[in-house]
Coordinates of C-alpha atoms and ligand atoms in Angstrom, one line a residue:
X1 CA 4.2 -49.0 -77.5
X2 CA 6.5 -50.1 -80.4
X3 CA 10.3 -49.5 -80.2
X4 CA 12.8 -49.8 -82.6
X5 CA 16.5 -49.0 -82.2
X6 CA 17.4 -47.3 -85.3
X7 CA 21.1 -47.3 -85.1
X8 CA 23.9 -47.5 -82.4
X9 CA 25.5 -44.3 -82.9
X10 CA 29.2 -44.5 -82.7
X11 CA 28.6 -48.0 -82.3
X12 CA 31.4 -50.7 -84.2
X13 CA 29.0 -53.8 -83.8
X14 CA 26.9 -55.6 -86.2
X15 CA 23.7 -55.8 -83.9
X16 CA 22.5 -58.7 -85.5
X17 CA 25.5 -60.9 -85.4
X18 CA 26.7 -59.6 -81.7
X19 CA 23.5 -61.5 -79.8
X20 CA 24.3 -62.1 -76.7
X21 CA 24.7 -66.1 -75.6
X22 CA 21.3 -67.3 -74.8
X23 CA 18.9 -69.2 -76.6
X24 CA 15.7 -67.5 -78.2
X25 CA 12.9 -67.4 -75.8
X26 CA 15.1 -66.2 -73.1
X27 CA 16.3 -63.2 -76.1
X28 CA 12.8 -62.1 -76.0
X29 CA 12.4 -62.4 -72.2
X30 CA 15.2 -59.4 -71.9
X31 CA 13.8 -57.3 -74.9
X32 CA 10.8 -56.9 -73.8
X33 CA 11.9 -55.9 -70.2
X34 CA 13.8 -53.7 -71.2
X35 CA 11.1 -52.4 -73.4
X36 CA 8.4 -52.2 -70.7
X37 CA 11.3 -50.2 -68.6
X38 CA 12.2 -47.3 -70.9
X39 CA 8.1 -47.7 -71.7
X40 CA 7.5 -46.9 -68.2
X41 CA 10.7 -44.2 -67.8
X42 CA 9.3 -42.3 -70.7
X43 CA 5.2 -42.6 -69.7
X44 CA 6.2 -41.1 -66.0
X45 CA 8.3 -38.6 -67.9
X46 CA 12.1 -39.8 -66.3
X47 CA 15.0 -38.3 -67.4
X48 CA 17.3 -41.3 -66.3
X49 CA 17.2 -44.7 -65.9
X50 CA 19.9 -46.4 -63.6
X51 CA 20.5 -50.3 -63.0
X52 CA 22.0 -50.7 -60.1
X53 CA 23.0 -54.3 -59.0
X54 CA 23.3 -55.4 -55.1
X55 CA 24.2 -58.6 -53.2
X56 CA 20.7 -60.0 -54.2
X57 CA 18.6 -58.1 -57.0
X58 CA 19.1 -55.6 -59.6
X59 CA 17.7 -52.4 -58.8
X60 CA 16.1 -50.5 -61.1
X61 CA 15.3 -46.6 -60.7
X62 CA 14.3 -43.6 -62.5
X63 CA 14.6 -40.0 -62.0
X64 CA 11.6 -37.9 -62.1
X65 CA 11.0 -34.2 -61.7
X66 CA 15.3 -34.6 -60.3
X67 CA 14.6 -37.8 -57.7
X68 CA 15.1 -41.1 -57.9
X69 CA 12.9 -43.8 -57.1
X70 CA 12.5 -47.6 -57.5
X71 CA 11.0 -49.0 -61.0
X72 CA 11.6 -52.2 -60.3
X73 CA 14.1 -55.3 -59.0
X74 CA 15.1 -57.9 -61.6
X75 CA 16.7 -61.1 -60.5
X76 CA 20.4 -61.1 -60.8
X77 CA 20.7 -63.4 -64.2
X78 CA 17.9 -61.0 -65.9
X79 CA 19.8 -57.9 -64.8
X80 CA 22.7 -58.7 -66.0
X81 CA 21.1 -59.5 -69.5
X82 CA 19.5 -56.2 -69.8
X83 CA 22.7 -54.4 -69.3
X84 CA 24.1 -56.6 -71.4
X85 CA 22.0 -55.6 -74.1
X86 CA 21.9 -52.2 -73.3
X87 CA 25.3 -51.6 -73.8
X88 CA 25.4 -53.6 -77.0
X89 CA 22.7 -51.1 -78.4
X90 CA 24.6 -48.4 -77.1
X91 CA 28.1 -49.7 -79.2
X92 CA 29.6 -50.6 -75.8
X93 CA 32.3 -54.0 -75.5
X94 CA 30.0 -56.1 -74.0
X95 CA 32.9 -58.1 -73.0
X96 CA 34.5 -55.7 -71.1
X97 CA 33.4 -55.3 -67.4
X98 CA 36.2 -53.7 -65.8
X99 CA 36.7 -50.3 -67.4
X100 CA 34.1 -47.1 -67.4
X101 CA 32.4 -47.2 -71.7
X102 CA 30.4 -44.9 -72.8
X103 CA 27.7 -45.4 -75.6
X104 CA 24.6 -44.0 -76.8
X105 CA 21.5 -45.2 -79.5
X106 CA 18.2 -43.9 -80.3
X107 CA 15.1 -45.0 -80.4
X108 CA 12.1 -44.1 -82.7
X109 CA 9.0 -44.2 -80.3
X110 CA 5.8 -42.8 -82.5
X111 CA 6.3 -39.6 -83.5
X112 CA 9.1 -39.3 -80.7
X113 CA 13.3 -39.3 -81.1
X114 CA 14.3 -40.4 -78.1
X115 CA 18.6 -40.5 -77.4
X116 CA 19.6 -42.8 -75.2
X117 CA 23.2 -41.8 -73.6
X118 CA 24.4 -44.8 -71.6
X119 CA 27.6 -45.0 -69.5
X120 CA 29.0 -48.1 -67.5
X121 CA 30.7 -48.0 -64.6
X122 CA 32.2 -51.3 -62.8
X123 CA 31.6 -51.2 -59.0
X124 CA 32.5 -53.7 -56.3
X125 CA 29.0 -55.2 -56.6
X126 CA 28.9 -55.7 -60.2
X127 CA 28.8 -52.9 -63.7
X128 CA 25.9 -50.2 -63.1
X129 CA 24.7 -47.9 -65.7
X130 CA 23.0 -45.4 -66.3
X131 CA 20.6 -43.8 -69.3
X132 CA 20.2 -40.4 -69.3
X133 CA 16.9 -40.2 -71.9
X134 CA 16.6 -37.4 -74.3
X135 CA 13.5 -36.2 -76.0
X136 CA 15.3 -34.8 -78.9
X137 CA 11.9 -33.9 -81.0
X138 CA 10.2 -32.8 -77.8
X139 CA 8.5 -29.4 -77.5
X140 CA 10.9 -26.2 -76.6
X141 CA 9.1 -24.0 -74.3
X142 CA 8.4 -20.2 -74.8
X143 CA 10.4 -18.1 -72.8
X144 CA 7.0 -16.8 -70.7
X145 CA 6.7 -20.5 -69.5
X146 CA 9.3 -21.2 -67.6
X147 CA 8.0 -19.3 -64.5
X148 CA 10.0 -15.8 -64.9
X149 CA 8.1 -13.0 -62.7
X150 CA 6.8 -10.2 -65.3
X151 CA 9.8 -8.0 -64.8
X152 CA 12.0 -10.6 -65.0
X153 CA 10.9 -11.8 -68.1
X154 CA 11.4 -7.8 -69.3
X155 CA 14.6 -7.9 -67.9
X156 CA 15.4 -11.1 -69.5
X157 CA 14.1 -10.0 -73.0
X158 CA 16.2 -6.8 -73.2
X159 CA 19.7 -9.2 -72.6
X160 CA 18.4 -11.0 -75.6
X161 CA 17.6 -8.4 -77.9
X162 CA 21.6 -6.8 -77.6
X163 CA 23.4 -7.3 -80.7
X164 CA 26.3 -8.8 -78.5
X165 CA 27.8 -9.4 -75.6
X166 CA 28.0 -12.5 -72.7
X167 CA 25.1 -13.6 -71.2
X168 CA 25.7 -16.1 -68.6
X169 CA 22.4 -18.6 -67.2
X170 CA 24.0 -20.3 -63.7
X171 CA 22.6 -22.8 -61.2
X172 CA 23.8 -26.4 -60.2
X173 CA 23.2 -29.7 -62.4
X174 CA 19.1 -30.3 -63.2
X175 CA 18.5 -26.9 -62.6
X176 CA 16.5 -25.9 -65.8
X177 CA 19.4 -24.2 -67.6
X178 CA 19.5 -25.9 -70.8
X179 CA 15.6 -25.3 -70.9
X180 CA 16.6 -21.6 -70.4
X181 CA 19.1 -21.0 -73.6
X182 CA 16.8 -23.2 -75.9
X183 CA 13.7 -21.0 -75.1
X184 CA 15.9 -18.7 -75.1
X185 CA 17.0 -18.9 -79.0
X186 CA 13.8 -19.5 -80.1
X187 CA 12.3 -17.2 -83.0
X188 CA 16.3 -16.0 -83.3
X189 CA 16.7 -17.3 -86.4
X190 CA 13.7 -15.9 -88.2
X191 CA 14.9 -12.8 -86.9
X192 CA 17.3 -12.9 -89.7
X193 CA 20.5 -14.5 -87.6
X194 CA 22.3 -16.8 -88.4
X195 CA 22.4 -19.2 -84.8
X196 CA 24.1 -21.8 -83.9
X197 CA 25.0 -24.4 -80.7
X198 CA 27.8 -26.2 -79.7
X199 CA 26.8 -28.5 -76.9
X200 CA 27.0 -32.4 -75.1
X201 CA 24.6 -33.6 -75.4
X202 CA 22.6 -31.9 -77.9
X203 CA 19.2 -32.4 -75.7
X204 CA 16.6 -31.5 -78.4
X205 CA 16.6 -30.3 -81.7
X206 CA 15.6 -26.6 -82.4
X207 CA 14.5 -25.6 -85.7
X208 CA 16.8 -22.9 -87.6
X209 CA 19.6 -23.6 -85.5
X210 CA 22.8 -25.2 -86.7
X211 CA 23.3 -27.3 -83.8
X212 CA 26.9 -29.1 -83.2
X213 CA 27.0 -32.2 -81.1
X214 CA 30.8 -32.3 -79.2
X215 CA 32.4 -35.1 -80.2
X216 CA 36.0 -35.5 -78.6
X217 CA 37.6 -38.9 -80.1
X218 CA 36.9 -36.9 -83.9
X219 CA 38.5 -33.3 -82.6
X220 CA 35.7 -31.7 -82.6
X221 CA 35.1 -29.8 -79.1
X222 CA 33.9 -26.8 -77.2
X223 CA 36.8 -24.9 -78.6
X224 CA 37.0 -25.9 -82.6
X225 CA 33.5 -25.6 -83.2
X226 CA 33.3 -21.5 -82.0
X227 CA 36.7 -21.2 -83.7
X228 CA 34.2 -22.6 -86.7
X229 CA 31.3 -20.4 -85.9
X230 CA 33.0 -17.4 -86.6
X231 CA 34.5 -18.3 -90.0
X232 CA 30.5 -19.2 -90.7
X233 CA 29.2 -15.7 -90.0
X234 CA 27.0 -16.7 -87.1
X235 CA 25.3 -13.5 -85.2
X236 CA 23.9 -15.4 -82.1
X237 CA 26.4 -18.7 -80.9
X238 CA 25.0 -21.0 -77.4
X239 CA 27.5 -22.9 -75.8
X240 CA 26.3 -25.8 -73.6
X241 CA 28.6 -25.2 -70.7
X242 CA 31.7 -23.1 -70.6
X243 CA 33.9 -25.9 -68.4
X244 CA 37.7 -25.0 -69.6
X245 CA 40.1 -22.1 -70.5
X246 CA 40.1 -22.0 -74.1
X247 CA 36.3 -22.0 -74.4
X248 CA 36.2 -19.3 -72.0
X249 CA 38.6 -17.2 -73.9
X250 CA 37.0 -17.7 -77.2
X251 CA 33.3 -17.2 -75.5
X252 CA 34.4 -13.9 -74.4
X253 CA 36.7 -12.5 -77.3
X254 CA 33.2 -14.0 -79.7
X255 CA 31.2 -11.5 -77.0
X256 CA 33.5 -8.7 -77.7
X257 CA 34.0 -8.6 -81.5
X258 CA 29.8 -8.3 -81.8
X259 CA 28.5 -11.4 -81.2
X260 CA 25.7 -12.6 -78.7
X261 CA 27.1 -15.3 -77.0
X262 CA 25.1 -17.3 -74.5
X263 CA 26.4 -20.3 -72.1
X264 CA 25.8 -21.9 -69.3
X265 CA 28.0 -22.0 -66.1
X266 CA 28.2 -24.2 -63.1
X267 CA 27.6 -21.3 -60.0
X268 CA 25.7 -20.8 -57.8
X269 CA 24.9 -17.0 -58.6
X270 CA 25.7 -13.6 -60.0
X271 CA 29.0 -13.6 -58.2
X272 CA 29.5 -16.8 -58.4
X273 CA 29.5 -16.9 -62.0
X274 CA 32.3 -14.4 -62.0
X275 CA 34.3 -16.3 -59.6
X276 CA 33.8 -19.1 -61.5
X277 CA 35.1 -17.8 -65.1
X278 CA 38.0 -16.0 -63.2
X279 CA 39.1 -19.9 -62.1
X280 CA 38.7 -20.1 -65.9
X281 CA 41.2 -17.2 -67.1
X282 CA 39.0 -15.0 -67.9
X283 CA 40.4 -11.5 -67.2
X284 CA 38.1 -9.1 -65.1
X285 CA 38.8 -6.7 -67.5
X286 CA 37.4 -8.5 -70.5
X287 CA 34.4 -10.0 -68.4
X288 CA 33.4 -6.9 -67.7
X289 CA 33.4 -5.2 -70.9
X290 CA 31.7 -8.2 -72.5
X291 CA 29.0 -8.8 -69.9
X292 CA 25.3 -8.3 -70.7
X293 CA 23.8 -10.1 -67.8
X294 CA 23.4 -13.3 -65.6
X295 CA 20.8 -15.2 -64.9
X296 CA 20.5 -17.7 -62.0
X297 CA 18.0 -20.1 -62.1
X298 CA 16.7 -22.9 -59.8
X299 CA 13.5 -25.7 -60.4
X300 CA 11.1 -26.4 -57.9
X301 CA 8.2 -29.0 -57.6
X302 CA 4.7 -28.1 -58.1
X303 CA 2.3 -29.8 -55.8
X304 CA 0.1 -32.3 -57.1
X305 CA -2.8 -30.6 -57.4
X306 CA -5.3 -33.9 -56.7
X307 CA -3.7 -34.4 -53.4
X308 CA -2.1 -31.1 -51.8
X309 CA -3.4 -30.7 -48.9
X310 CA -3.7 -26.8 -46.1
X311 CA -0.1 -27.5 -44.5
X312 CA -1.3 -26.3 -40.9
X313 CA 1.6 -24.0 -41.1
X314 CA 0.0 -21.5 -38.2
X315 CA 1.9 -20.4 -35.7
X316 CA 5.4 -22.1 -37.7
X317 CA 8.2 -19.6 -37.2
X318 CA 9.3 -20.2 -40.4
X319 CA 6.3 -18.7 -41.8
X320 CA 5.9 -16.2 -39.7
X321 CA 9.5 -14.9 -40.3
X322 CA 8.3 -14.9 -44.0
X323 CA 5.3 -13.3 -43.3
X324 CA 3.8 -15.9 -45.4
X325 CA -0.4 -16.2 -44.9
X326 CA -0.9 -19.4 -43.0
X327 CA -4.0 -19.8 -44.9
X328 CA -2.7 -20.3 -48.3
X329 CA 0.1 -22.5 -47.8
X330 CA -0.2 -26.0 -48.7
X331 CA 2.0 -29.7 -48.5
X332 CA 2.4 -33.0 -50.7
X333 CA -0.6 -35.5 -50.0
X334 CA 0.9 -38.4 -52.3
X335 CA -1.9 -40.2 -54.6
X336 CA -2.2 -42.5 -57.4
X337 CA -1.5 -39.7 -60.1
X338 CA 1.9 -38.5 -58.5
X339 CA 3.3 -41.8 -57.7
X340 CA 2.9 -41.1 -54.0
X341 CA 5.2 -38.1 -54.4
X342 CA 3.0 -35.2 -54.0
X343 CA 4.7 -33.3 -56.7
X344 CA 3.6 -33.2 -60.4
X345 CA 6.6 -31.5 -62.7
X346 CA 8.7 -28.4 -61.9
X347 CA 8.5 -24.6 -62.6
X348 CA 11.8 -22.6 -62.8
X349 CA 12.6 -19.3 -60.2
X350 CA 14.9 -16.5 -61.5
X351 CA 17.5 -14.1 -60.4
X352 CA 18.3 -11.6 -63.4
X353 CA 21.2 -9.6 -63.4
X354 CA 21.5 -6.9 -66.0
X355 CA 25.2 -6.0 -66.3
X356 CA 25.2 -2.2 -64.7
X357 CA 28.2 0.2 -65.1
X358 CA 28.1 -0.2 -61.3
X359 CA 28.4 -4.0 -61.6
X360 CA 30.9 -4.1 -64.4
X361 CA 32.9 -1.5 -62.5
X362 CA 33.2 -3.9 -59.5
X363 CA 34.1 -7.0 -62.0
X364 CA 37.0 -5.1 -63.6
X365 CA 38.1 -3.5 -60.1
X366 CA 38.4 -7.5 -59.0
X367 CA 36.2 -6.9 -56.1
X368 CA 35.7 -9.3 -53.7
X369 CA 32.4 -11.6 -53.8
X370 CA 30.7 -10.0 -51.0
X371 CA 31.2 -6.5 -52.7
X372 CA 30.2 -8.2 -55.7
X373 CA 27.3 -9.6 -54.2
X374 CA 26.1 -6.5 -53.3
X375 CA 26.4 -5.1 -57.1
X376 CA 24.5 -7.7 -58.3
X377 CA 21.4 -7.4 -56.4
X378 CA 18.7 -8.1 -59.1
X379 CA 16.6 -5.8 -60.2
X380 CA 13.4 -7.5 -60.8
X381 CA 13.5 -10.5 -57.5
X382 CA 16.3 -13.2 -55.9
X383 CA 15.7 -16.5 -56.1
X384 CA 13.8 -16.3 -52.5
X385 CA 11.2 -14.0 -53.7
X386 CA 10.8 -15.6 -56.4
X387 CA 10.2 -18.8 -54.5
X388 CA 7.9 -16.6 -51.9
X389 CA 6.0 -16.2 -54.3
X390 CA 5.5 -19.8 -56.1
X391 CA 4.9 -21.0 -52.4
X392 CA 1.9 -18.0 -51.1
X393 CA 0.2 -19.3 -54.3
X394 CA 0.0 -22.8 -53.4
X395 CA 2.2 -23.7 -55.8
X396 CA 4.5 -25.7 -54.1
X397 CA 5.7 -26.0 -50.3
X398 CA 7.9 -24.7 -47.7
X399 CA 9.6 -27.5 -47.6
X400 CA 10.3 -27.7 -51.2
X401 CA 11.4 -23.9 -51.0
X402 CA 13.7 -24.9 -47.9
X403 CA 15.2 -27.5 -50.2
X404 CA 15.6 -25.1 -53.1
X405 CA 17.1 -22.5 -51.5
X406 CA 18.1 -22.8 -48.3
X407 CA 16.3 -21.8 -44.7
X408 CA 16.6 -18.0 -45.6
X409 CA 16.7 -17.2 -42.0
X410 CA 20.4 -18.5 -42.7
Ligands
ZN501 ZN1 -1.0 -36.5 -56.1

């Protein structure tokens, strides 16, 4: 596979005169190890790369379908080389060692753009980083592939064709939610609106959309770029994450004076994301005359299907208390084309929420989120059935939908 770093973005090095100090043979030694590393991240299809030193070796690991696991060890002097170059790719003071830098680069590999956003941090063991990779020309799914039930995806579909309004998509970090808004805003554009994103990272590009990467240390964040969208005439606007007051209040008053404004939020559900923007100033009031609907979203593993194996589930309470039909159900083997894992990529589970008078009515009456809760009951499967279902398929395991969700006899 050939490489080539195309630029350090943000970067105020000369690559060429910045080598690090070591003689030439030794320079190639660290390239290409750090080349076979991000070749191997991106063959086994890892989202992050972490170097992790300890007392003796440098650890190496990447994260795959959201778990970490060893790539390698690297003796200390190598390590330390590869980060080295690594964060002088990534623009980073190579000198410095003792403060948190962050720093990014891309990488031409084939056909594909991959972004590399690296941060340091100095520990008590020596400066770890990590890469988060991003395939920025890889493929955006359609919105009937991430794994929404049939009436979901009808549910889903009728949020996105209102002219405006708040549409919230919730679940913890690495839960599929930035793969929700991007399928999500596909097609919107040839619709004859005029979409754009402000996000950070921008974590692929999608065609017809004027995306806007944040970029604090020029002024231009979460805030100034909606404050921007609307002096642009945009119809359809995607925030990456509402996280602070102003964006909040801007989100909402975009919502209100008919736009479509989608974002994502960290909650853990419907209720949840209403807590949550309350935290953020949002008035009830507001929310709920803005609202169009929530989704909450979780990913779960699909068994590999070269080594699942009949889980022997019979007689398990668990399964009995889910009614679930012993015969179908099925656990990771581990083989040679899973890594030993068992699992072979994710598929998503939905809650979606429309925003009912009854629901809205709740939100603006500030009703606890129990009450809430029990507004908010979707009307097209939780997250458990969802999962329910994914596992009496053979899909994936109890034990993955225990990890995903809970033990629902919680
Ligand atoms: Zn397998």
């Amino acid at each position: 596979m050939a490489f080539s770093a195309t630029r350090a973005l943000g970067g105020h090095e000369d690559l060429r005169s910045a080598q690090p100090p070591y003689d030439g043979g030794r320079a190639r030694i660290v390239t290409r190890t750090l080349d076979e590393l991000l070749a191997g991240a991106l063959a086994a299809r890892a989202s992050d790369l972490h170097f992790e030193p300890d007392q003796s070796a440098g650890l190496v690991r990447r994260r795959v379908d959201g778990f970490l696991a060893e790539a390698t060890r690297l003796d200390l002097e190598l390590f330390g080389q590869v980060v080295a170059r690594l964060k002088l790719l990534s623009g980073m003071d190579i000198a410095e060692r003792r403060r948190p830098q962050d720093g990014r680069y891309c990488l031409e590999v084939g056909s594909r753009t991959i972004d590399l956003r690296v941060s340091s941090m100095p520990t008590m063991l020596g400066e770890r980083l990590a890469v988060r990779l991003l395939d920025l020309r890889g493929r955006v799914p359609e919105l009937e592939e991430l794994g929404m039930s049939h009436d979901a995806l009808v549910a889903y579909r009728r949020m996105l064709e209102a002219p405006s309004g708040f549409i919230a998509i919730v679940g913890p970090t690495g839960s599929g939610k930035t793969t929700t808004l991007y399928a999500s805003l596909r097609g919107k554009s040839e619709r004859g609106m005029h979409v754009a994103s402000v996000e950070d990272p921008v974590e692929a590009r999608i065609p017809g959309i004027a995306q806007v990467q944040v970029n604090a240390r020029a002024g231009l964040t979460f805030a100034s770029a909606l404050r921007g969208f609307f002096r642009q005439d945009c119809n359809v606007m995607m925030i990456g994450e509402l996280r602070d007051a102003e964006t909040s209040d801007i989100a909402i008053s975009a919502a209100l004076s008919g736009h479509l404004v989608l974002s994502t939020l960290h909650a853990g559900d419907a209720a949840g994301a209403v807590e949550r923007l309350s935290e953020l100033g949002v008035r009830r009031t507001s929310l709920a005359a803005a609202l169009t609907g929530i989704v909450a979203q979780r990913l779960m593993r699909r068994l590999c299907m070269a080594c699942r194996r009949p889980s022997g589930a019979e007689g398990d309470e668990l399964t009995r208390h889910l009614q679930l039909e012993a015969s179908t159900l099925y656990e990771p083997g581990g083989c040679a084309a899973c890594a030993g894992t068992g699992y072979d990529g994710r598929v998503g589970i939905f809650e979606v929420v429309w925003a009912s008078p009854m629901l809205c009515e709740a939100i603006a009456a500030d009703a606890s989120a129990s009450m809430m809760a029990g507004h908010a009951r979707s009307q097209a499967g939780s997250l458990l059935t969802c999962a329910l279902e994914r596992v009496a398929c053979g899909e994936t395991s109890l034990g993955e939908l225990r990890r995903v969700v809970g033990d629902p006899r919680r």
